[in-house]
């Protein structure tokens, strides 16, 4: 790529006249020498910057350039440079999401993407959620066309599922907080019970919720309903959690 053209592109991206996506369109065509020229240009411009936001802009451009070149390249240096980009994102820019994406790319570039996709098929379902998402994101970015297409769709699905789970958890936390506040303020006990029942529908073995709903039912003379609430969620729990649920019931209902 022509050096002057490359310099103009970098200036335009940093100034906001072109988006960072413009780097994706040229990264695949950059040789090692082109990349070195680009980094020299960035270093030269950054050396002239005296405002913190300008320095941060050039630092981000360096990380973006390294990351995108690594994604598009089959060069042996790709994994190393993706890891360098991850360090810049994390330590200099405090951009954790970009750092994780670059770190995943570094891991995949150090391996054979096809072999890694095969390994994912064997063990992917058993991975922790965040690890699984990072791996899927990396395979969607650095595999061959077929692999990218497959994992791009999978990425959308798992990210959407994570967002839904987080929304449910946030709602659970909100209901518990409302129930605690009502109990502390001496609010309507029926409202407390309703909030706790809603929470227990999605978290049937929640120790605190079971303890609170037991206390509320005892206070309203409805002790005969306690066992029902414990039994209702037992089928949704694993055996170990089922035993714990019964232990909570005994502890809550046994008079000293």
PDB file of C-alpha atoms in Angstrom:
ATOM      1  CA  UNK A   1       0.000   0.000   0.000  1.00  0.00           C
ATOM      2  CA  UNK A   2       1.284   3.476  -0.818  1.00  0.00           C
ATOM      3  CA  UNK A   3       2.819   5.109   2.251  1.00  0.00           C
ATOM      4  CA  UNK A   4       1.142   8.468   1.698  1.00  0.00           C
ATOM      5  CA  UNK A   5      -2.238   6.803   1.217  1.00  0.00           C
ATOM      6  CA  UNK A   6      -1.738   4.829   4.427  1.00  0.00           C
ATOM      7  CA  UNK A   7      -0.814   8.001   6.340  1.00  0.00           C
ATOM      8  CA  UNK A   8      -3.932   9.779   5.059  1.00  0.00           C
ATOM      9  CA  UNK A   9      -6.081   6.848   6.148  1.00  0.00           C
ATOM     10  CA  UNK A  10      -4.616   6.868   9.658  1.00  0.00           C
ATOM     11  CA  UNK A  11      -5.086  10.628   9.960  1.00  0.00           C
ATOM     12  CA  UNK A  12      -8.697  10.356   8.759  1.00  0.00           C
ATOM     13  CA  UNK A  13      -9.529   7.586  11.223  1.00  0.00           C
ATOM     14  CA  UNK A  14      -8.007   9.463  14.159  1.00  0.00           C
ATOM     15  CA  UNK A  15      -9.752  12.712  13.178  1.00  0.00           C
ATOM     16  CA  UNK A  16     -13.088  10.926  12.849  1.00  0.00           C
ATOM     17  CA  UNK A  17     -13.421  11.564   9.117  1.00  0.00           C
ATOM     18  CA  UNK A  18     -13.471   7.801   8.549  1.00  0.00           C
ATOM     19  CA  UNK A  19     -14.519   5.006  10.890  1.00  0.00           C
ATOM     20  CA  UNK A  20     -12.202   2.387  12.315  1.00  0.00           C
ATOM     21  CA  UNK A  21     -13.893  -0.092   9.961  1.00  0.00           C
ATOM     22  CA  UNK A  22     -11.766   1.458   7.211  1.00  0.00           C
ATOM     23  CA  UNK A  23      -8.810  -0.336   8.785  1.00  0.00           C
ATOM     24  CA  UNK A  24     -10.549  -3.682   8.252  1.00  0.00           C
ATOM     25  CA  UNK A  25     -10.755  -3.033   4.521  1.00  0.00           C
ATOM     26  CA  UNK A  26      -7.007  -2.499   4.174  1.00  0.00           C
ATOM     27  CA  UNK A  27      -5.561  -4.611   7.000  1.00  0.00           C
ATOM     28  CA  UNK A  28      -5.605  -7.816   4.988  1.00  0.00           C
ATOM     29  CA  UNK A  29      -3.479  -6.229   2.285  1.00  0.00           C
ATOM     30  CA  UNK A  30      -0.792  -4.865   4.580  1.00  0.00           C
ATOM     31  CA  UNK A  31       2.555  -6.619   4.615  1.00  0.00           C
ATOM     32  CA  UNK A  32       4.863  -6.573   7.617  1.00  0.00           C
ATOM     33  CA  UNK A  33       6.678  -3.616   6.083  1.00  0.00           C
ATOM     34  CA  UNK A  34       3.382  -1.787   5.526  1.00  0.00           C
ATOM     35  CA  UNK A  35       2.419  -2.397   9.130  1.00  0.00           C
ATOM     36  CA  UNK A  36       5.778  -1.120  10.315  1.00  0.00           C
ATOM     37  CA  UNK A  37       5.295   2.037   8.230  1.00  0.00           C
ATOM     38  CA  UNK A  38       1.840   2.510   9.714  1.00  0.00           C
ATOM     39  CA  UNK A  39       3.119   2.100  13.279  1.00  0.00           C
ATOM     40  CA  UNK A  40       6.002   4.507  12.601  1.00  0.00           C
ATOM     41  CA  UNK A  41       3.467   7.032  11.364  1.00  0.00           C
ATOM     42  CA  UNK A  42       1.304   6.608  14.442  1.00  0.00           C
ATOM     43  CA  UNK A  43       4.333   6.934  16.725  1.00  0.00           C
ATOM     44  CA  UNK A  44       5.407  10.096  14.915  1.00  0.00           C
ATOM     45  CA  UNK A  45       1.942  11.675  15.253  1.00  0.00           C
ATOM     46  CA  UNK A  46       1.597  10.594  18.879  1.00  0.00           C
ATOM     47  CA  UNK A  47       4.952  12.196  19.680  1.00  0.00           C
ATOM     48  CA  UNK A  48       3.545  15.552  18.582  1.00  0.00           C
ATOM     49  CA  UNK A  49       0.373  15.243  20.638  1.00  0.00           C
ATOM     50  CA  UNK A  50       0.238  17.125  23.935  1.00  0.00           C
ATOM     51  CA  UNK A  51      -3.399  16.703  24.920  1.00  0.00           C
ATOM     52  CA  UNK A  52      -4.427  13.582  26.843  1.00  0.00           C
ATOM     53  CA  UNK A  53      -7.373  12.837  24.556  1.00  0.00           C
ATOM     54  CA  UNK A  54      -5.128  13.117  21.465  1.00  0.00           C
ATOM     55  CA  UNK A  55      -2.615  10.704  22.955  1.00  0.00           C
ATOM     56  CA  UNK A  56      -5.452   8.323  23.838  1.00  0.00           C
ATOM     57  CA  UNK A  57      -6.750   8.534  20.245  1.00  0.00           C
ATOM     58  CA  UNK A  58      -3.377   7.553  18.800  1.00  0.00           C
ATOM     59  CA  UNK A  59      -3.001   4.783  21.388  1.00  0.00           C
ATOM     60  CA  UNK A  60      -6.393   3.401  20.404  1.00  0.00           C
ATOM     61  CA  UNK A  61      -5.446   3.578  16.733  1.00  0.00           C
ATOM     62  CA  UNK A  62      -2.299   1.581  17.483  1.00  0.00           C
ATOM     63  CA  UNK A  63      -4.304  -1.099  19.292  1.00  0.00           C
ATOM     64  CA  UNK A  64      -6.996  -1.171  16.580  1.00  0.00           C
ATOM     65  CA  UNK A  65      -4.388  -1.447  13.847  1.00  0.00           C
ATOM     66  CA  UNK A  66      -2.554  -4.306  15.572  1.00  0.00           C
ATOM     67  CA  UNK A  67      -5.778  -6.135  16.358  1.00  0.00           C
ATOM     68  CA  UNK A  68      -7.269  -5.833  12.874  1.00  0.00           C
ATOM     69  CA  UNK A  69      -4.026  -6.723  11.138  1.00  0.00           C
ATOM     70  CA  UNK A  70      -3.729  -9.813  13.329  1.00  0.00           C
ATOM     71  CA  UNK A  71      -7.305 -10.866  12.505  1.00  0.00           C
ATOM     72  CA  UNK A  72      -6.765 -10.490   8.765  1.00  0.00           C
ATOM     73  CA  UNK A  73      -3.231 -11.888   8.587  1.00  0.00           C
ATOM     74  CA  UNK A  74      -1.850 -15.396   8.399  1.00  0.00           C
ATOM     75  CA  UNK A  75       1.567 -14.115   9.463  1.00  0.00           C
ATOM     76  CA  UNK A  76       3.326 -15.910  12.305  1.00  0.00           C
ATOM     77  CA  UNK A  77       3.375 -12.629  14.231  1.00  0.00           C
ATOM     78  CA  UNK A  78      -0.419 -12.337  14.267  1.00  0.00           C
ATOM     79  CA  UNK A  79      -0.918 -13.939  17.667  1.00  0.00           C
ATOM     80  CA  UNK A  80       1.849 -11.913  19.287  1.00  0.00           C
ATOM     81  CA  UNK A  81       0.538  -8.618  17.908  1.00  0.00           C
ATOM     82  CA  UNK A  82      -3.051  -9.401  18.907  1.00  0.00           C
ATOM     83  CA  UNK A  83      -1.772  -9.984  22.448  1.00  0.00           C
ATOM     84  CA  UNK A  84       0.040  -6.620  22.320  1.00  0.00           C
ATOM     85  CA  UNK A  85      -3.210  -4.969  21.250  1.00  0.00           C
ATOM     86  CA  UNK A  86      -4.991  -6.611  24.185  1.00  0.00           C
ATOM     87  CA  UNK A  87      -2.433  -5.156  26.589  1.00  0.00           C
ATOM     88  CA  UNK A  88      -2.936  -1.662  25.156  1.00  0.00           C
ATOM     89  CA  UNK A  89      -6.709  -1.923  25.366  1.00  0.00           C
ATOM     90  CA  UNK A  90      -6.578  -3.108  28.961  1.00  0.00           C
ATOM     91  CA  UNK A  91      -3.728  -1.142  30.554  1.00  0.00           C
ATOM     92  CA  UNK A  92      -3.713   2.121  28.582  1.00  0.00           C
ATOM     93  CA  UNK A  93      -7.342   2.476  27.514  1.00  0.00           C
ATOM     94  CA  UNK A  94      -9.215   0.508  30.212  1.00  0.00           C
ATOM     95  CA  UNK A  95     -11.323  -1.005  27.420  1.00  0.00           C
ATOM     96  CA  UNK A  96     -11.955  -4.451  28.863  1.00  0.00           C
ATOM     97  CA  UNK A  97     -14.322  -5.644  26.113  1.00  0.00           C
ATOM     98  CA  UNK A  98     -11.833  -4.880  23.310  1.00  0.00           C
ATOM     99  CA  UNK A  99      -9.040  -6.360  25.396  1.00  0.00           C
ATOM    100  CA  UNK A 100     -10.925  -9.653  25.756  1.00  0.00           C
ATOM    101  CA  UNK A 101     -11.658  -9.775  22.025  1.00  0.00           C
ATOM    102  CA  UNK A 102      -7.994  -9.183  21.178  1.00  0.00           C
ATOM    103  CA  UNK A 103      -6.870 -11.713  23.772  1.00  0.00           C
ATOM    104  CA  UNK A 104      -9.199 -14.331  22.294  1.00  0.00           C
ATOM    105  CA  UNK A 105      -7.890 -13.538  18.810  1.00  0.00           C
ATOM    106  CA  UNK A 106      -4.336 -13.978  20.082  1.00  0.00           C
ATOM    107  CA  UNK A 107      -5.213 -17.393  21.488  1.00  0.00           C
ATOM    108  CA  UNK A 108      -6.886 -18.544  18.288  1.00  0.00           C
ATOM    109  CA  UNK A 109      -4.110 -17.201  16.063  1.00  0.00           C
ATOM    110  CA  UNK A 110      -1.644 -19.253  18.047  1.00  0.00           C
ATOM    111  CA  UNK A 111      -3.617 -22.387  17.150  1.00  0.00           C
ATOM    112  CA  UNK A 112      -5.238 -23.877  14.074  1.00  0.00           C
ATOM    113  CA  UNK A 113      -8.765 -22.341  13.866  1.00  0.00           C
ATOM    114  CA  UNK A 114     -10.168 -25.476  12.209  1.00  0.00           C
ATOM    115  CA  UNK A 115      -8.754 -27.697  14.949  1.00  0.00           C
ATOM    116  CA  UNK A 116      -9.992 -25.246  17.571  1.00  0.00           C
ATOM    117  CA  UNK A 117     -13.510 -25.297  16.081  1.00  0.00           C
ATOM    118  CA  UNK A 118     -13.453 -29.100  16.252  1.00  0.00           C
ATOM    119  CA  UNK A 119     -12.337 -28.925  19.881  1.00  0.00           C
ATOM    120  CA  UNK A 120     -15.124 -26.447  20.595  1.00  0.00           C
ATOM    121  CA  UNK A 121     -17.667 -28.920  19.218  1.00  0.00           C
ATOM    122  CA  UNK A 122     -16.394 -31.487  21.699  1.00  0.00           C
ATOM    123  CA  UNK A 123     -16.148 -29.407  24.879  1.00  0.00           C
ATOM    124  CA  UNK A 124     -17.753 -26.029  24.140  1.00  0.00           C
ATOM    125  CA  UNK A 125     -21.029 -26.689  25.939  1.00  0.00           C
ATOM    126  CA  UNK A 126     -19.166 -27.385  29.170  1.00  0.00           C
ATOM    127  CA  UNK A 127     -17.162 -24.150  29.195  1.00  0.00           C
ATOM    128  CA  UNK A 128     -17.998 -21.252  31.548  1.00  0.00           C
ATOM    129  CA  UNK A 129     -20.236 -18.708  29.843  1.00  0.00           C
ATOM    130  CA  UNK A 130     -17.682 -15.894  29.434  1.00  0.00           C
ATOM    131  CA  UNK A 131     -14.951 -18.262  28.219  1.00  0.00           C
ATOM    132  CA  UNK A 132     -17.373 -19.789  25.732  1.00  0.00           C
ATOM    133  CA  UNK A 133     -18.413 -16.380  24.397  1.00  0.00           C
ATOM    134  CA  UNK A 134     -14.802 -15.222  24.009  1.00  0.00           C
ATOM    135  CA  UNK A 135     -13.920 -18.367  22.085  1.00  0.00           C
ATOM    136  CA  UNK A 136     -16.976 -18.094  19.828  1.00  0.00           C
ATOM    137  CA  UNK A 137     -16.187 -14.420  19.177  1.00  0.00           C
ATOM    138  CA  UNK A 138     -12.631 -15.283  18.196  1.00  0.00           C
ATOM    139  CA  UNK A 139     -13.685 -18.104  15.861  1.00  0.00           C
ATOM    140  CA  UNK A 140     -16.257 -15.796  14.251  1.00  0.00           C
ATOM    141  CA  UNK A 141     -13.442 -13.369  13.508  1.00  0.00           C
ATOM    142  CA  UNK A 142     -10.478 -15.493  12.455  1.00  0.00           C
ATOM    143  CA  UNK A 143     -11.788 -18.726  10.967  1.00  0.00           C
ATOM    144  CA  UNK A 144     -12.322 -19.446   7.278  1.00  0.00           C
ATOM    145  CA  UNK A 145     -15.512 -18.144   5.644  1.00  0.00           C
ATOM    146  CA  UNK A 146     -17.582 -21.185   6.602  1.00  0.00           C
ATOM    147  CA  UNK A 147     -16.355 -21.086  10.207  1.00  0.00           C
ATOM    148  CA  UNK A 148     -16.937 -17.333  10.463  1.00  0.00           C
ATOM    149  CA  UNK A 149     -20.503 -17.686   9.196  1.00  0.00           C
ATOM    150  CA  UNK A 150     -21.286 -20.509  11.588  1.00  0.00           C
ATOM    151  CA  UNK A 151     -19.825 -18.875  14.682  1.00  0.00           C
ATOM    152  CA  UNK A 152     -21.157 -15.390  13.887  1.00  0.00           C
ATOM    153  CA  UNK A 153     -24.689 -16.766  14.158  1.00  0.00           C
ATOM    154  CA  UNK A 154     -23.789 -18.667  17.308  1.00  0.00           C
ATOM    155  CA  UNK A 155     -22.276 -15.501  18.802  1.00  0.00           C
ATOM    156  CA  UNK A 156     -25.508 -13.577  18.329  1.00  0.00           C
ATOM    157  CA  UNK A 157     -27.430 -16.361  20.063  1.00  0.00           C
ATOM    158  CA  UNK A 158     -25.153 -16.715  23.087  1.00  0.00           C
ATOM    159  CA  UNK A 159     -24.814 -12.965  23.631  1.00  0.00           C
ATOM    160  CA  UNK A 160     -28.600 -12.598  23.460  1.00  0.00           C
ATOM    161  CA  UNK A 161     -29.001 -15.455  25.946  1.00  0.00           C
ATOM    162  CA  UNK A 162     -26.518 -13.779  28.302  1.00  0.00           C
ATOM    163  CA  UNK A 163     -28.399 -10.492  28.114  1.00  0.00           C
ATOM    164  CA  UNK A 164     -31.682 -12.252  28.899  1.00  0.00           C
ATOM    165  CA  UNK A 165     -30.109 -14.071  31.837  1.00  0.00           C
ATOM    166  CA  UNK A 166     -28.685 -10.831  33.215  1.00  0.00           C
ATOM    167  CA  UNK A 167     -32.082  -9.158  32.855  1.00  0.00           C
ATOM    168  CA  UNK A 168     -33.709 -12.004  34.800  1.00  0.00           C
ATOM    169  CA  UNK A 169     -31.060 -11.805  37.517  1.00  0.00           C
ATOM    170  CA  UNK A 170     -31.502  -8.032  37.766  1.00  0.00           C
ATOM    171  CA  UNK A 171     -35.254  -8.519  38.168  1.00  0.00           C
ATOM    172  CA  UNK A 172     -34.649 -11.112  40.897  1.00  0.00           C
ATOM    173  CA  UNK A 173     -32.330  -8.765  42.779  1.00  0.00           C
ATOM    174  CA  UNK A 174     -34.908  -5.988  42.454  1.00  0.00           C
ATOM    175  CA  UNK A 175     -37.730  -8.139  43.856  1.00  0.00           C
ATOM    176  CA  UNK A 176     -35.590  -9.260  46.789  1.00  0.00           C
ATOM    177  CA  UNK A 177     -34.582  -5.678  47.542  1.00  0.00           C
ATOM    178  CA  UNK A 178     -38.220  -4.565  47.478  1.00  0.00           C
ATOM    179  CA  UNK A 179     -39.238  -7.425  49.771  1.00  0.00           C
ATOM    180  CA  UNK A 180     -36.497  -6.604  52.296  1.00  0.00           C
ATOM    181  CA  UNK A 181     -37.410  -2.914  52.258  1.00  0.00           C
ATOM    182  CA  UNK A 182     -41.110  -3.636  52.787  1.00  0.00           C
ATOM    183  CA  UNK A 183     -40.375  -6.002  55.674  1.00  0.00           C
ATOM    184  CA  UNK A 184     -38.041  -3.489  57.339  1.00  0.00           C
ATOM    185  CA  UNK A 185     -40.612  -0.706  56.952  1.00  0.00           C
ATOM    186  CA  UNK A 186     -43.477  -2.851  58.223  1.00  0.00           C
ATOM    187  CA  UNK A 187     -45.229  -2.689  54.862  1.00  0.00           C
ATOM    188  CA  UNK A 188     -48.102  -4.895  53.673  1.00  0.00           C
ATOM    189  CA  UNK A 189     -47.003  -8.454  54.400  1.00  0.00           C
ATOM    190  CA  UNK A 190     -49.043  -9.814  51.475  1.00  0.00           C
ATOM    191  CA  UNK A 191     -46.988  -7.656  49.103  1.00  0.00           C
ATOM    192  CA  UNK A 192     -43.818  -9.082  50.646  1.00  0.00           C
ATOM    193  CA  UNK A 193     -45.059 -12.641  50.138  1.00  0.00           C
ATOM    194  CA  UNK A 194     -46.030 -11.943  46.522  1.00  0.00           C
ATOM    195  CA  UNK A 195     -42.581 -10.491  45.750  1.00  0.00           C
ATOM    196  CA  UNK A 196     -40.833 -13.457  47.347  1.00  0.00           C
ATOM    197  CA  UNK A 197     -43.081 -15.937  45.522  1.00  0.00           C
ATOM    198  CA  UNK A 198     -42.196 -14.284  42.207  1.00  0.00           C
ATOM    199  CA  UNK A 199     -38.510 -14.477  43.085  1.00  0.00           C
ATOM    200  CA  UNK A 200     -38.749 -18.137  44.070  1.00  0.00           C
ATOM    201  CA  UNK A 201     -40.334 -19.055  40.757  1.00  0.00           C
ATOM    202  CA  UNK A 202     -37.008 -18.344  39.067  1.00  0.00           C
ATOM    203  CA  UNK A 203     -34.734 -19.107  42.037  1.00  0.00           C
ATOM    204  CA  UNK A 204     -36.468 -21.939  43.927  1.00  0.00           C
ATOM    205  CA  UNK A 205     -33.540 -22.767  46.209  1.00  0.00           C
ATOM    206  CA  UNK A 206     -32.671 -19.217  47.288  1.00  0.00           C
ATOM    207  CA  UNK A 207     -31.857 -19.573  50.995  1.00  0.00           C
ATOM    208  CA  UNK A 208     -32.589 -15.947  51.918  1.00  0.00           C
ATOM    209  CA  UNK A 209     -35.892 -15.844  50.025  1.00  0.00           C
ATOM    210  CA  UNK A 210     -37.053 -19.092  51.611  1.00  0.00           C
ATOM    211  CA  UNK A 211     -36.133 -17.817  55.053  1.00  0.00           C
ATOM    212  CA  UNK A 212     -37.947 -14.509  54.505  1.00  0.00           C
ATOM    213  CA  UNK A 213     -41.105 -16.055  53.070  1.00  0.00           C
ATOM    214  CA  UNK A 214     -41.213 -18.525  55.984  1.00  0.00           C
ATOM    215  CA  UNK A 215     -40.963 -15.655  58.465  1.00  0.00           C
ATOM    216  CA  UNK A 216     -43.688 -13.728  56.624  1.00  0.00           C
ATOM    217  CA  UNK A 217     -46.031 -16.709  56.573  1.00  0.00           C
ATOM    218  CA  UNK A 218     -45.464 -17.452  60.262  1.00  0.00           C
ATOM    219  CA  UNK A 219     -46.145 -13.797  61.114  1.00  0.00           C
ATOM    220  CA  UNK A 220     -49.485 -13.953  59.287  1.00  0.00           C
ATOM    221  CA  UNK A 221     -50.543 -17.263  60.808  1.00  0.00           C
ATOM    222  CA  UNK A 222     -50.178 -19.159  57.527  1.00  0.00           C
ATOM    223  CA  UNK A 223     -47.588 -21.724  58.592  1.00  0.00           C
ATOM    224  CA  UNK A 224     -49.528 -24.429  56.759  1.00  0.00           C
ATOM    225  CA  UNK A 225     -48.399 -22.860  53.442  1.00  0.00           C
ATOM    226  CA  UNK A 226     -44.678 -23.092  54.176  1.00  0.00           C
ATOM    227  CA  UNK A 227     -44.109 -26.681  53.097  1.00  0.00           C
ATOM    228  CA  UNK A 228     -45.935 -26.041  49.827  1.00  0.00           C
ATOM    229  CA  UNK A 229     -43.447 -23.335  48.890  1.00  0.00           C
ATOM    230  CA  UNK A 230     -40.496 -25.598  49.601  1.00  0.00           C
ATOM    231  CA  UNK A 231     -41.978 -28.523  47.711  1.00  0.00           C
ATOM    232  CA  UNK A 232     -42.935 -26.414  44.703  1.00  0.00           C
ATOM    233  CA  UNK A 233     -39.356 -25.858  43.598  1.00  0.00           C
ATOM    234  CA  UNK A 234     -37.808 -29.192  44.541  1.00  0.00           C
ATOM    235  CA  UNK A 235     -38.217 -30.748  41.091  1.00  0.00           C
ATOM    236  CA  UNK A 236     -36.235 -27.865  39.597  1.00  0.00           C
ATOM    237  CA  UNK A 237     -33.244 -28.418  41.850  1.00  0.00           C
ATOM    238  CA  UNK A 238     -30.325 -30.819  41.615  1.00  0.00           C
ATOM    239  CA  UNK A 239     -30.245 -33.526  44.337  1.00  0.00           C
ATOM    240  CA  UNK A 240     -27.629 -31.699  46.436  1.00  0.00           C
ATOM    241  CA  UNK A 241     -29.603 -28.453  46.297  1.00  0.00           C
ATOM    242  CA  UNK A 242     -32.806 -30.398  47.017  1.00  0.00           C
ATOM    243  CA  UNK A 243     -31.339 -31.686  50.269  1.00  0.00           C
ATOM    244  CA  UNK A 244     -30.194 -28.190  51.199  1.00  0.00           C
ATOM    245  CA  UNK A 245     -33.695 -26.857  50.506  1.00  0.00           C
ATOM    246  CA  UNK A 246     -35.156 -29.393  52.934  1.00  0.00           C
ATOM    247  CA  UNK A 247     -32.531 -28.448  55.516  1.00  0.00           C
ATOM    248  CA  UNK A 248     -33.573 -24.799  55.256  1.00  0.00           C
ATOM    249  CA  UNK A 249     -37.212 -25.802  55.670  1.00  0.00           C
ATOM    250  CA  UNK A 250     -36.422 -27.768  58.827  1.00  0.00           C
ATOM    251  CA  UNK A 251     -34.314 -24.951  60.240  1.00  0.00           C
ATOM    252  CA  UNK A 252     -37.019 -22.383  59.508  1.00  0.00           C
ATOM    253  CA  UNK A 253     -39.932 -24.372  60.894  1.00  0.00           C
ATOM    254  CA  UNK A 254     -38.409 -26.147  63.912  1.00  0.00           C
ATOM    255  CA  UNK A 255     -39.207 -24.397  67.162  1.00  0.00           C
ATOM    256  CA  UNK A 256     -36.208 -24.253  69.525  1.00  0.00           C
TER     257      UNK A 256
END
